[in-house]
Coordinates of C-alpha atoms in Angstrom, one line a residue:
Chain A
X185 CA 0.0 0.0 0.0
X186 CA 1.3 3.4 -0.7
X187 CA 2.1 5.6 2.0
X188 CA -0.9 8.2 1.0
X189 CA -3.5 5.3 0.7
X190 CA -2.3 4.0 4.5
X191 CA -2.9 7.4 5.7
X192 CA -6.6 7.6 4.3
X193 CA -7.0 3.7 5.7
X194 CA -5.8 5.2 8.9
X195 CA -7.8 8.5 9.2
X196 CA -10.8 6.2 7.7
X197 CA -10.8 4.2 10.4
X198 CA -10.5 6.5 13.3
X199 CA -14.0 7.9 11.9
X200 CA -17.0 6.5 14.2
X201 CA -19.1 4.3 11.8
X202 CA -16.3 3.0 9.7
X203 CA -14.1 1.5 12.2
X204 CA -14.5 -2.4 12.1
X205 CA -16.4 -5.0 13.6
X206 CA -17.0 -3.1 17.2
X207 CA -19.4 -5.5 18.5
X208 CA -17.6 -8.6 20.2
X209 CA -15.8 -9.5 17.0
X210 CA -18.8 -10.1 15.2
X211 CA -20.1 -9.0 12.1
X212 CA -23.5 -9.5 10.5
X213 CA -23.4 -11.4 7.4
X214 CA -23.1 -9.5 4.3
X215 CA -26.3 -11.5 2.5
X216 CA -29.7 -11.9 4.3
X217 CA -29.3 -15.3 2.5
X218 CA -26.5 -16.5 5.1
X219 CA -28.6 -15.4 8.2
X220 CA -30.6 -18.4 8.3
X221 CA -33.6 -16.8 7.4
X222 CA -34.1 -19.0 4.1
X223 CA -34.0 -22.7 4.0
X224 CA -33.6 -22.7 0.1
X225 CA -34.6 -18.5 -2.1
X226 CA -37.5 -18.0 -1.4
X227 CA -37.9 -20.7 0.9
X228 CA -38.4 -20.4 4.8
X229 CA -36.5 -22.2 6.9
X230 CA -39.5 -24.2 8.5
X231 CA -37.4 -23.6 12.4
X232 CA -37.9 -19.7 12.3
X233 CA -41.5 -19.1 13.1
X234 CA -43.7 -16.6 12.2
X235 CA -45.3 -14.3 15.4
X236 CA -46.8 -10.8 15.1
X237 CA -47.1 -8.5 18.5
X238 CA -50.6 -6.9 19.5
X239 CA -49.1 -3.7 19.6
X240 CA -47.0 -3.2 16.2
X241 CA -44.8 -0.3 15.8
X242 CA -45.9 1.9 13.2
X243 CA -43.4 2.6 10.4
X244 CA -44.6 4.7 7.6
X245 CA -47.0 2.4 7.1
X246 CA -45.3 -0.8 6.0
X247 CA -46.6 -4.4 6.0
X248 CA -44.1 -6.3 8.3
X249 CA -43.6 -10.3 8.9
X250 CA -41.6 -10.7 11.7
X251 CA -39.8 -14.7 12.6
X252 CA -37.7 -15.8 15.7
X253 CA -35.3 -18.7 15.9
X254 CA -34.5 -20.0 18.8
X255 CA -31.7 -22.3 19.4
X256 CA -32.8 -26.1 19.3
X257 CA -33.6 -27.5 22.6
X258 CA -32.6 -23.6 24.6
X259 CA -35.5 -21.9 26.7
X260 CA -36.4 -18.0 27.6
X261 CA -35.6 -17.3 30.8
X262 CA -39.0 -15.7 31.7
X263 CA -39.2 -15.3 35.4
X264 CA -39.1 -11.6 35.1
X265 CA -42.3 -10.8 32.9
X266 CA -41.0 -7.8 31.5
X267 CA -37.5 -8.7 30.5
X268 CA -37.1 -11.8 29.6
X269 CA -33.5 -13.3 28.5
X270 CA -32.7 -14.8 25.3
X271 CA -30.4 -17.9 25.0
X272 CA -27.4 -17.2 22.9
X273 CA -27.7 -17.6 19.6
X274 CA -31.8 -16.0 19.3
X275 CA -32.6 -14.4 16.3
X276 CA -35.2 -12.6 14.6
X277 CA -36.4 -11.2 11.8
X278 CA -38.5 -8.4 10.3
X279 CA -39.5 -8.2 7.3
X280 CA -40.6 -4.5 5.4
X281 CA -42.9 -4.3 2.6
X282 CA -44.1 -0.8 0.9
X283 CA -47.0 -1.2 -1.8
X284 CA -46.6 -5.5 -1.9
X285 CA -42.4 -5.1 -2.2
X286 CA -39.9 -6.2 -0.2
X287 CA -38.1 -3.0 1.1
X288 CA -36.1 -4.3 4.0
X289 CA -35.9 -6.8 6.2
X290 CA -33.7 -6.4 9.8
X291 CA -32.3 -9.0 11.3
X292 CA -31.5 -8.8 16.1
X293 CA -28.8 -11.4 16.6
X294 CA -27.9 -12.7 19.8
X295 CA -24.7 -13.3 18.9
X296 CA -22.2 -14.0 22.1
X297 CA -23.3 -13.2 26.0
X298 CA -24.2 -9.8 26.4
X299 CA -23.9 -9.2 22.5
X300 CA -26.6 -8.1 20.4
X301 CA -26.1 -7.4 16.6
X302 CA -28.7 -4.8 14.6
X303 CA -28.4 -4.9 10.8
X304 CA -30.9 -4.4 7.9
X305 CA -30.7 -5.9 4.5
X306 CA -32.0 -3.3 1.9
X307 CA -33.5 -5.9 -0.7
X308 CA -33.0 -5.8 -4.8
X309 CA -35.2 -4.7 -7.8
X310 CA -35.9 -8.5 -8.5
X311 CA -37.1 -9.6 -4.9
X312 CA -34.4 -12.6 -4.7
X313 CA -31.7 -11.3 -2.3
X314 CA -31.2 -8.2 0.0
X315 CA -27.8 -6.8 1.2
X316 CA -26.4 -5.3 4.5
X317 CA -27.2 -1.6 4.3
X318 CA -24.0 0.5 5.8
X319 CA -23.9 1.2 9.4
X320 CA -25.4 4.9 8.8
X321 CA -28.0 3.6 7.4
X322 CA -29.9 4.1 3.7
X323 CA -31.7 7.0 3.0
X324 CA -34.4 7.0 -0.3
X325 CA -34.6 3.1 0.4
X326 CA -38.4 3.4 -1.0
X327 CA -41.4 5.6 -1.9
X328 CA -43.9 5.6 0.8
X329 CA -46.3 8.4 -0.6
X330 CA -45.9 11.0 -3.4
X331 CA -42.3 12.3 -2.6
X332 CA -41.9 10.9 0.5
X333 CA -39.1 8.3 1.2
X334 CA -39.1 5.8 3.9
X335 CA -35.1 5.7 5.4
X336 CA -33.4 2.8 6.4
X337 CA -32.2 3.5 10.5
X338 CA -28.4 3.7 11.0
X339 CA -27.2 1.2 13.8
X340 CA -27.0 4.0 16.4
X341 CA -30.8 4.6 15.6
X342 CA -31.7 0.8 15.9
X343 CA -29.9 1.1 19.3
X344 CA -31.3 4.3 20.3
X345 CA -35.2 2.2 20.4
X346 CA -33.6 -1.0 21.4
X347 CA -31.2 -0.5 24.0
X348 CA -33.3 1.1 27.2
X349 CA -34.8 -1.3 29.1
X350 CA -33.2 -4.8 30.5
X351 CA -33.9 -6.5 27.0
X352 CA -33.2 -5.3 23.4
X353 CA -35.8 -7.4 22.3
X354 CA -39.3 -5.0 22.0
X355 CA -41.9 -7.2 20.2
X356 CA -41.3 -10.1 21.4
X357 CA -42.6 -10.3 25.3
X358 CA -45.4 -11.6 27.6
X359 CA -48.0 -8.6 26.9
X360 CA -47.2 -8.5 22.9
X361 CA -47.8 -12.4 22.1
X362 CA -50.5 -13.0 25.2
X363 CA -53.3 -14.7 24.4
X364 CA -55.9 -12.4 26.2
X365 CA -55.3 -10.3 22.4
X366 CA -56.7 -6.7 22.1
X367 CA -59.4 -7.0 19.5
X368 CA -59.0 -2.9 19.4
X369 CA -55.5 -2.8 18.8
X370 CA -54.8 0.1 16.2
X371 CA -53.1 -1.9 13.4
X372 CA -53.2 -5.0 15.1
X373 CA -52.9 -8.1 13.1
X374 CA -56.0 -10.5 14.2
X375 CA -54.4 -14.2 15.3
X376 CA -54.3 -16.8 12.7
X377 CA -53.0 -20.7 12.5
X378 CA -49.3 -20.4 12.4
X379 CA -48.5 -17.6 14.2
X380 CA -46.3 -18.3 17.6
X381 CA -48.5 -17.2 21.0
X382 CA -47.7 -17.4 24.3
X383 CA -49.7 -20.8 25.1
X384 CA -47.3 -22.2 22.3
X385 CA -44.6 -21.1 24.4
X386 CA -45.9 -22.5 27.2
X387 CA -46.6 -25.8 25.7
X388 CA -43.6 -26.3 24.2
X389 CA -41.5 -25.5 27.6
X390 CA -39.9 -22.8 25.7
X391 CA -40.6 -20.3 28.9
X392 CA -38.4 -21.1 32.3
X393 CA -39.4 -19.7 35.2
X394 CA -43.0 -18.4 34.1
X395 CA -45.5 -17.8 36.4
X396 CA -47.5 -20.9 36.7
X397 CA -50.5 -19.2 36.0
X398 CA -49.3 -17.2 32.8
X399 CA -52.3 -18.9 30.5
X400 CA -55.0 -19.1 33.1
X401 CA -54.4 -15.0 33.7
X402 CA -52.5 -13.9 30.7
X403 CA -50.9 -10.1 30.2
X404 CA -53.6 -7.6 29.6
X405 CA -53.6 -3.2 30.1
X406 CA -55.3 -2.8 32.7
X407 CA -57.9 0.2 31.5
X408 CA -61.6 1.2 32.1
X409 CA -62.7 0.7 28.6
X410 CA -61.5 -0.8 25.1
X411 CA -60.6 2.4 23.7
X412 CA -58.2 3.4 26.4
X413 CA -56.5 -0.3 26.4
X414 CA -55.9 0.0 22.7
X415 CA -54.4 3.6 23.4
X416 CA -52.1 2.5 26.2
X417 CA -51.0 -1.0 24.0
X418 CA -50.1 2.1 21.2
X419 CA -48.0 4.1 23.4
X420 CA -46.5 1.4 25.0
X421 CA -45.4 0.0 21.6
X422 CA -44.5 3.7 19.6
X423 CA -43.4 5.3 22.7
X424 CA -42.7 3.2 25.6
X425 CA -39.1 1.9 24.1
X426 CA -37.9 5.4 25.0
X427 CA -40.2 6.9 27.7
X428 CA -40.2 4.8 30.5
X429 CA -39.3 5.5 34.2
X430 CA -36.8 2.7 35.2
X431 CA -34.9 4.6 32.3
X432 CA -35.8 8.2 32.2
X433 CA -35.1 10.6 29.8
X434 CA -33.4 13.5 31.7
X435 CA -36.1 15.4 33.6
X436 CA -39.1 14.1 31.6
X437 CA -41.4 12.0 33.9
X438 CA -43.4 10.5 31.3
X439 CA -43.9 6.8 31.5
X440 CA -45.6 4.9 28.2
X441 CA -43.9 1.3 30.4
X442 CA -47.6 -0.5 30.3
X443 CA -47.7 -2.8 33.4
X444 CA -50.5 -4.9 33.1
X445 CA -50.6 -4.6 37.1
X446 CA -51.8 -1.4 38.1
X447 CA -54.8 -0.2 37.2
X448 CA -54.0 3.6 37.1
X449 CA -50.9 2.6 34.1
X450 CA -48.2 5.1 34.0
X451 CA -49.7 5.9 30.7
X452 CA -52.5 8.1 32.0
X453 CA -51.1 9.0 35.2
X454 CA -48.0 10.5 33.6
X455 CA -49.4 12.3 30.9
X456 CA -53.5 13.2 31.3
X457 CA -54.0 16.7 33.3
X458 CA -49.8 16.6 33.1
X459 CA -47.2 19.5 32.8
X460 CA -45.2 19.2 29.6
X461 CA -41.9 20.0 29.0
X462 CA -42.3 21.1 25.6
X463 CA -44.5 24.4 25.0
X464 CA -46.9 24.4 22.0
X465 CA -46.4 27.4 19.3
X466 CA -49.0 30.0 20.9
X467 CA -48.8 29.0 24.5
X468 CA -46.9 30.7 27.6
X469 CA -44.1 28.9 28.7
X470 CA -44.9 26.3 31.2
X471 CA -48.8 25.8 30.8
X472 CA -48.7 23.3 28.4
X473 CA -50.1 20.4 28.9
X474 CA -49.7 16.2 27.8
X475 CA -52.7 15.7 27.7
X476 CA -55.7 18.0 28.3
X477 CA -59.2 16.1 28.3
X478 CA -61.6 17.6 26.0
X479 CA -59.0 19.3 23.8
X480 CA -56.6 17.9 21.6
X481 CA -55.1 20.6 19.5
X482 CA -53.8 21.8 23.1
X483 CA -52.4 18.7 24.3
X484 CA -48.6 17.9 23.6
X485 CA -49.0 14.4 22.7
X486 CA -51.2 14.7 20.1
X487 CA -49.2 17.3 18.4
X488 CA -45.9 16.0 18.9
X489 CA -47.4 12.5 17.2
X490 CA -49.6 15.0 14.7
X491 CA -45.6 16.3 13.7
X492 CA -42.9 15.3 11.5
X493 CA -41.0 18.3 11.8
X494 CA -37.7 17.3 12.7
X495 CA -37.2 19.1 16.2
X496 CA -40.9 18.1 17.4
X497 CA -41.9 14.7 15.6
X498 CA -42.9 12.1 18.0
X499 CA -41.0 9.6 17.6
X500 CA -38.3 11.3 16.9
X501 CA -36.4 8.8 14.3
X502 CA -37.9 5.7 12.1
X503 CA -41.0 7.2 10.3
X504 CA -41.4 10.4 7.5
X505 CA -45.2 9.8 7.6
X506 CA -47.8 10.6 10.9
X507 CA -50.2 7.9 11.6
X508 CA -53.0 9.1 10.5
X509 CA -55.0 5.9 12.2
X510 CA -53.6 6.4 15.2
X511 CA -54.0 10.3 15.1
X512 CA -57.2 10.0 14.5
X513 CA -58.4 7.3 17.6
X514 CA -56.4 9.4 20.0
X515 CA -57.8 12.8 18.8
X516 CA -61.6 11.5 19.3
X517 CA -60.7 9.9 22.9
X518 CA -59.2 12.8 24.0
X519 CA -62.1 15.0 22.8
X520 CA -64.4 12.8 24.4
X521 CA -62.7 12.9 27.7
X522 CA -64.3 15.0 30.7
X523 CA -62.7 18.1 31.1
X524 CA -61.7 18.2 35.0
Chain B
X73 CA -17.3 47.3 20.3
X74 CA -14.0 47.2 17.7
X75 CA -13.3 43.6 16.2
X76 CA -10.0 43.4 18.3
X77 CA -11.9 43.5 21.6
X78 CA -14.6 41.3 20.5
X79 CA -11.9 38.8 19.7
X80 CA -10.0 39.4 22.5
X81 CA -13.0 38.7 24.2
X82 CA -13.8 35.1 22.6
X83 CA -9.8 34.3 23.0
X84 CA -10.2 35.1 27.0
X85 CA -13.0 33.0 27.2
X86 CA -10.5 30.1 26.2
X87 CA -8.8 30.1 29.2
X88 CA -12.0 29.7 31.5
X89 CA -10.2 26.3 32.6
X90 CA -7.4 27.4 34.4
X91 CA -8.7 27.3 38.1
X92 CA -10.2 24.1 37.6
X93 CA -6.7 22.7 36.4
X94 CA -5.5 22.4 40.1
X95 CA -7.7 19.8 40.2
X96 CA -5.7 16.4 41.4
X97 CA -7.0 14.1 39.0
X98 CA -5.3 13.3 35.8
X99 CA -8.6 12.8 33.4
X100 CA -10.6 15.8 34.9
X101 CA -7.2 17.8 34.3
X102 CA -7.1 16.6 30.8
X103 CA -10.5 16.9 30.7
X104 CA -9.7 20.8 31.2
X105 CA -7.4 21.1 28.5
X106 CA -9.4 19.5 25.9
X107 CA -12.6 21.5 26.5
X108 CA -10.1 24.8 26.7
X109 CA -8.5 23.9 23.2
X110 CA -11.8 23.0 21.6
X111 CA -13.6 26.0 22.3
X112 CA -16.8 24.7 24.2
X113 CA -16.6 28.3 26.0
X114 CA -17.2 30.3 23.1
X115 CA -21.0 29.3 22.7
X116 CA -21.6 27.4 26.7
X117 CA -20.0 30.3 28.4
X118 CA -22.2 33.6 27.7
X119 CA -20.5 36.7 27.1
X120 CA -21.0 39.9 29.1
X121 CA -20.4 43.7 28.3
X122 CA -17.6 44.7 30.1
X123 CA -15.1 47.8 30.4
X124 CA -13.4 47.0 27.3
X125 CA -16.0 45.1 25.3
X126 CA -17.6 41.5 25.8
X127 CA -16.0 39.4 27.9
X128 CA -16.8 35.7 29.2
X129 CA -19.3 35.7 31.8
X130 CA -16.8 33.4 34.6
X131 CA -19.4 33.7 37.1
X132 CA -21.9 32.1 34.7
X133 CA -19.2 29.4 34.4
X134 CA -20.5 26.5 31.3
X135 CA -24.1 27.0 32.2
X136 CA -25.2 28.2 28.3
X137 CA -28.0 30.7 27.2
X138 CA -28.9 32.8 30.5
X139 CA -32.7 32.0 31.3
X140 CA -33.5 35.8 31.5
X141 CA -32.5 37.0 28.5
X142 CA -35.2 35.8 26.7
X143 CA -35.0 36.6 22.8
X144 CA -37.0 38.3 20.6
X145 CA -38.5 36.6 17.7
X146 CA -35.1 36.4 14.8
X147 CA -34.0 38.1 11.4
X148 CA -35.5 35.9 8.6
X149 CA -32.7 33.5 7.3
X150 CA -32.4 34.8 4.0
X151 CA -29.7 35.5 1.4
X152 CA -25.9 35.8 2.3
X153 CA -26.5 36.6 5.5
X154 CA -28.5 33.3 6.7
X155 CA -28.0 33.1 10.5
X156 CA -27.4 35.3 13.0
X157 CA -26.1 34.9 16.8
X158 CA -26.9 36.8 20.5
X159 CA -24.5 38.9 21.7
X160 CA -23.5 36.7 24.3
X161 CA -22.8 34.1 21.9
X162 CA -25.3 31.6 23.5
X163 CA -28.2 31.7 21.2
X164 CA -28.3 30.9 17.2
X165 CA -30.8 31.5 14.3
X166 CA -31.1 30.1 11.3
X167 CA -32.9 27.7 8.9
X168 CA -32.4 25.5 11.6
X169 CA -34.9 27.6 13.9
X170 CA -33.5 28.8 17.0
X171 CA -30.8 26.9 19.0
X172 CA -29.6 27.8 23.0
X173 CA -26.0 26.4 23.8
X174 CA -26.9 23.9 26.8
X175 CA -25.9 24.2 30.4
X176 CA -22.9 21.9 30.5
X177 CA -22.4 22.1 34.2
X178 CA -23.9 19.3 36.9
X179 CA -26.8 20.9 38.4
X180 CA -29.2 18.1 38.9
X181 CA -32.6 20.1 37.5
X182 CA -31.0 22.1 34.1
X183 CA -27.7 21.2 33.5
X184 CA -25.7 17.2 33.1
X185 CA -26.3 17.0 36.7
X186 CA -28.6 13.6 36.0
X187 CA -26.5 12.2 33.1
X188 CA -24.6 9.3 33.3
X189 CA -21.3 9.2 31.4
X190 CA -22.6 6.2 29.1
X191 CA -25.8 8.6 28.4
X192 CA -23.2 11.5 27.0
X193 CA -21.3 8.9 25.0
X194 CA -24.8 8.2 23.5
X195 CA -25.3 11.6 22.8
X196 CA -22.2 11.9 21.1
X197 CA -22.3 8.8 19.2
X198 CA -25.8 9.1 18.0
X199 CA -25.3 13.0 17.5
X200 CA -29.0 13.0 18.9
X201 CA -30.3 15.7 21.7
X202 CA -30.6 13.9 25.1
X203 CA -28.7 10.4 23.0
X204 CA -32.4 10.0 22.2
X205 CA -34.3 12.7 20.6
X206 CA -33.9 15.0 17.4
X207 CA -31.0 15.5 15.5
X208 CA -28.6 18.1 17.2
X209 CA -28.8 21.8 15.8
X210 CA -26.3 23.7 14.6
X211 CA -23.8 25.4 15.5
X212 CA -23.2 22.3 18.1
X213 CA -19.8 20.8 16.7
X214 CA -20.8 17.3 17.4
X215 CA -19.1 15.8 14.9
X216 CA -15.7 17.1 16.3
X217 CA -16.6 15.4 19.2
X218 CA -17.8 12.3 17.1
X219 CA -14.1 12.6 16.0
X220 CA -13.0 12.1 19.3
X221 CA -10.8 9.1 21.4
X222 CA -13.4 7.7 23.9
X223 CA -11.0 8.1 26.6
X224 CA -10.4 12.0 25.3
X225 CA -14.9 12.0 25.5
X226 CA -14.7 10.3 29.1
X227 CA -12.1 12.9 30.0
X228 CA -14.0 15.7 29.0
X229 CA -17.2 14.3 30.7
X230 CA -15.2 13.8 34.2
X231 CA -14.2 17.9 33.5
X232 CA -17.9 19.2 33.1
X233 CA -19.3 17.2 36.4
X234 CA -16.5 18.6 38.2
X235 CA -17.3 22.2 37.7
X236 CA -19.7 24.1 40.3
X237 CA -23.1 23.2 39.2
X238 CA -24.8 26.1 38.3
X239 CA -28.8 26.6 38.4
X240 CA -29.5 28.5 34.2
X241 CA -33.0 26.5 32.8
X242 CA -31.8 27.0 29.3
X243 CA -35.2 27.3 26.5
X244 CA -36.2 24.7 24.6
X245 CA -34.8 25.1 20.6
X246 CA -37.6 26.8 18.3
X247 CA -38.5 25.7 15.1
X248 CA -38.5 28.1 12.1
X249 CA -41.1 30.3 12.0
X250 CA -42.1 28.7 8.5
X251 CA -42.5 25.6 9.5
X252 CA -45.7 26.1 12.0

């Protein structure tokens, strides 16, 4: 190597995002075809099965299949309901489709103790194989609406969802797969034959440590009425990864954590007749508030979903389009809520 | 104010660090010296008007845009001339919207008091506000610090915590006018 082209090499890799494999020594492959996924193209591998959470995350809209392999013969360690522990060597799958093609699919690898890998493959013109994006991610990956792109997350941004709680693993827990499923749930895919619950689980001793009593009283919001359940499962799901108390965001007390145990849930308690931070355009400093029965246009959690302005979009990161579904459900329940 | 002094002024402002340098331990020292020669003063220490021009506000210490001086609404960002600054140096406009150097100094309720040094690692890695949020706004230099050793980051972290913590709520960044 010439002396010029070592010093690029070296200045190259002392940039953050560039450097090598900084994970444990492990890379993700550089083919969705060598993750396992596929038994044969186009073919899945009958081991990885198919589940879908009762409280999806919404991304621009995109139809997702989502699969999980877990080693042969290894069990969850599920003793503590809202963190369970994967054995080594857990995987899963998601899989992105914008108008009926195959965008992306992102793979979570538990690849060594304490070693989680994020990647996303970006996936070709003619369907048959998709490719690791870079670690900053791929912009323009598809069209979502009329001049609109949907953007591929960086690694940092995959870890900015998935690394807050005691488990990097988000759709994939006692509440998302029970069996007592919100019929409400805003997007929620309805059960079918095939899809992995929590009674399969059970069955098939996949859960150590569960609470012997998981099927006969399976996970469920506690809320008054349907409407407020399916709001709760939403934020839990869309907002919950990064506001939660046993992982605060400095100086916001706003908790999306659902527990399934209380009945007040964080959810309303932290946000309904609540102080907000953030002050809405028109509004004196410090009266704004989350949520303000009877008046959504003046409550900060509708606007800041309602956004996708960069410095006020709820979530901040993985979608260029509002949910207009969602938008619309909470706007009607907060309108219909009595004023104090 | 003549240019001399106001660069006179932004040059004293380097040397802010010097009475924290007596500080026994080795990181927080070094800590010192790397904020000093990368210029975190200039925007997270406010300047103040004095006898011969603006100087650095010491008694503010790294605490950012001072909670009373509350701004009025900003020139358009247009043409040549597309952003403009206070003149303490502490608030920013431009196409951006409006951006307030943070309080940089441990108090628990407005400044890094609360953070943990793995949370301004996060910050600086994912170049996001809070390690979490929106994008950082310029003028922030984040991706000098993005260019920096971890052990240079963890340095400079130990620095800031061990400053006085000072009590400055700094405002929330605006969005452009435009955009509402």
């Amino acid at each position: 190597m010439r002396p010029l082209s070592l010093l690029l090499a070296a200045v190259l890799g002392s940039l953050p995002g560039v450097a090598g494999a900084p994970y444990g020594g492990v890379r993700a492959p550089r083919l969705l075809s060598q993750t396992g996924l596929y038994a044969a193209p186009g073919r899945l591998d009958p081991r990885n099965r198919a589940y879908s959470p009762q409280y999806p995350l919404w991304s621009d809209g995109a139809a997702k299949a989502r699969w999980v392999r877990l080693p042969d013969g290894a069990a969850i360690e599920a003793g503590d309901e809202d963190a369970w522990t994967f054995p080594v060597g857990t995987k899963f799958w998601k899989e992105f489709q914008f108008h009926g093609r195959k965008v992306e699919t992102r793979l979570l690898w538990h690849a060594r103790p304490g070693v989680w890998i994020f990647a996303s493959y970006a996936w070709n013109a003619a369907g048959t194989d998709a490719t690791l994006v870079p670690e900053e991610g791929l912009p323009d990956a598809a069209e979502i609406a009329p001049g609109l792109r949907h953007t591929i997350p960086g690694v940092a941004d995959c870890r900015t969802c998935h690394e807050n709680g005691r488990t990097e693993v988000l759709g994939f827990t006692a509440l998302q797969l029970s069996t007592d499923r919100d019929p409400g749930a805003i997007h929620g895919e309805p059960p079918r034959p095939g899809l992995l619950t929590l009674e399969d689980l059970v069955k098939e001793g996949r859960l150590r440590h569960a609470r012997a009593d998981l099927l006969a009283r399976p996970p469920r919001i506690r809320a008054g009425d349907p409407e407020t359940r399916a709001l709760l499962g939403y934020f839990a799901a869309n907002c919950g990864a990064c506001h939660r108390m046993d992982h605060p965001l400095d100086g916001l007390d706003l908790d999306f954590r659902p527990t399934g145990r209380t009945p007040g849930e964080p959810g309303l308690a932290s946000t309904v007749n609540r102080p907000s931070q953030y002050t809405l355009p028109g509004e004196a400093p410090g009266t704004t508030l989350r949520i303000r029965p009877g008046d959504p246009d003046h409550s900060a959690v509708y606007s800041r979903m309602a956004s996708r302005r960069p410095l006020s979009q709820m979530p901040p990161l993985g979608s260029a389009l509002a949910d207009r579904e969602a938008l619309d459900r909470l706007r009607a329940w907060i309108a219909r809520a009595p004023a104090r | 104010m003549t240019p001399l002094t106001f660069r006179t002024a932004l040059l004293a402002g380097l040397s802010f660090g010097i009475a924290s340098a007596a500080a026994p331990d080795a990181q927080i020292r070094r800590g010192a010296y790397l904020t000093r020669i990368m210029g975190c003063a200039d925007c997270h220490m406010p300047l103040k008007m004095g006898p011969k021009g603006p100087e650095p506000d010491l008694a503010r210490g790294l605490s950012g845009h001072p909670e009373a001086l509350v701004m009025p609404a900003a020139p358009e960002p247009k043409g040549p001339w597309l952003w403009s600054g206070a003149a303490t140096n502490t608030a920013f406009a431009g196409p951006w919207g409006v951006s307030y150097a943070a309080n940089l100094t441990p108090d628990d309720e407005t400044g890094l008091g609360r953070w943990t040094e793995a949370q301004f690692l996060q910050i600086v890695h994912t170049g996001r506000h809070l390690g979490k949020g929106r994008t950082i706004l310029p003028p922030m230099p984040i991706q000098n610090l993005q260019a920096t050793r971890e052990e240079d980051l963890k340095a400079i972290f130990a620095y800031l915590r061990s400053q006085p913590a000072v009590r400055n709520h700094v405002p929330t960044a605006t969005e452009p006018a435009a955009s509402h």
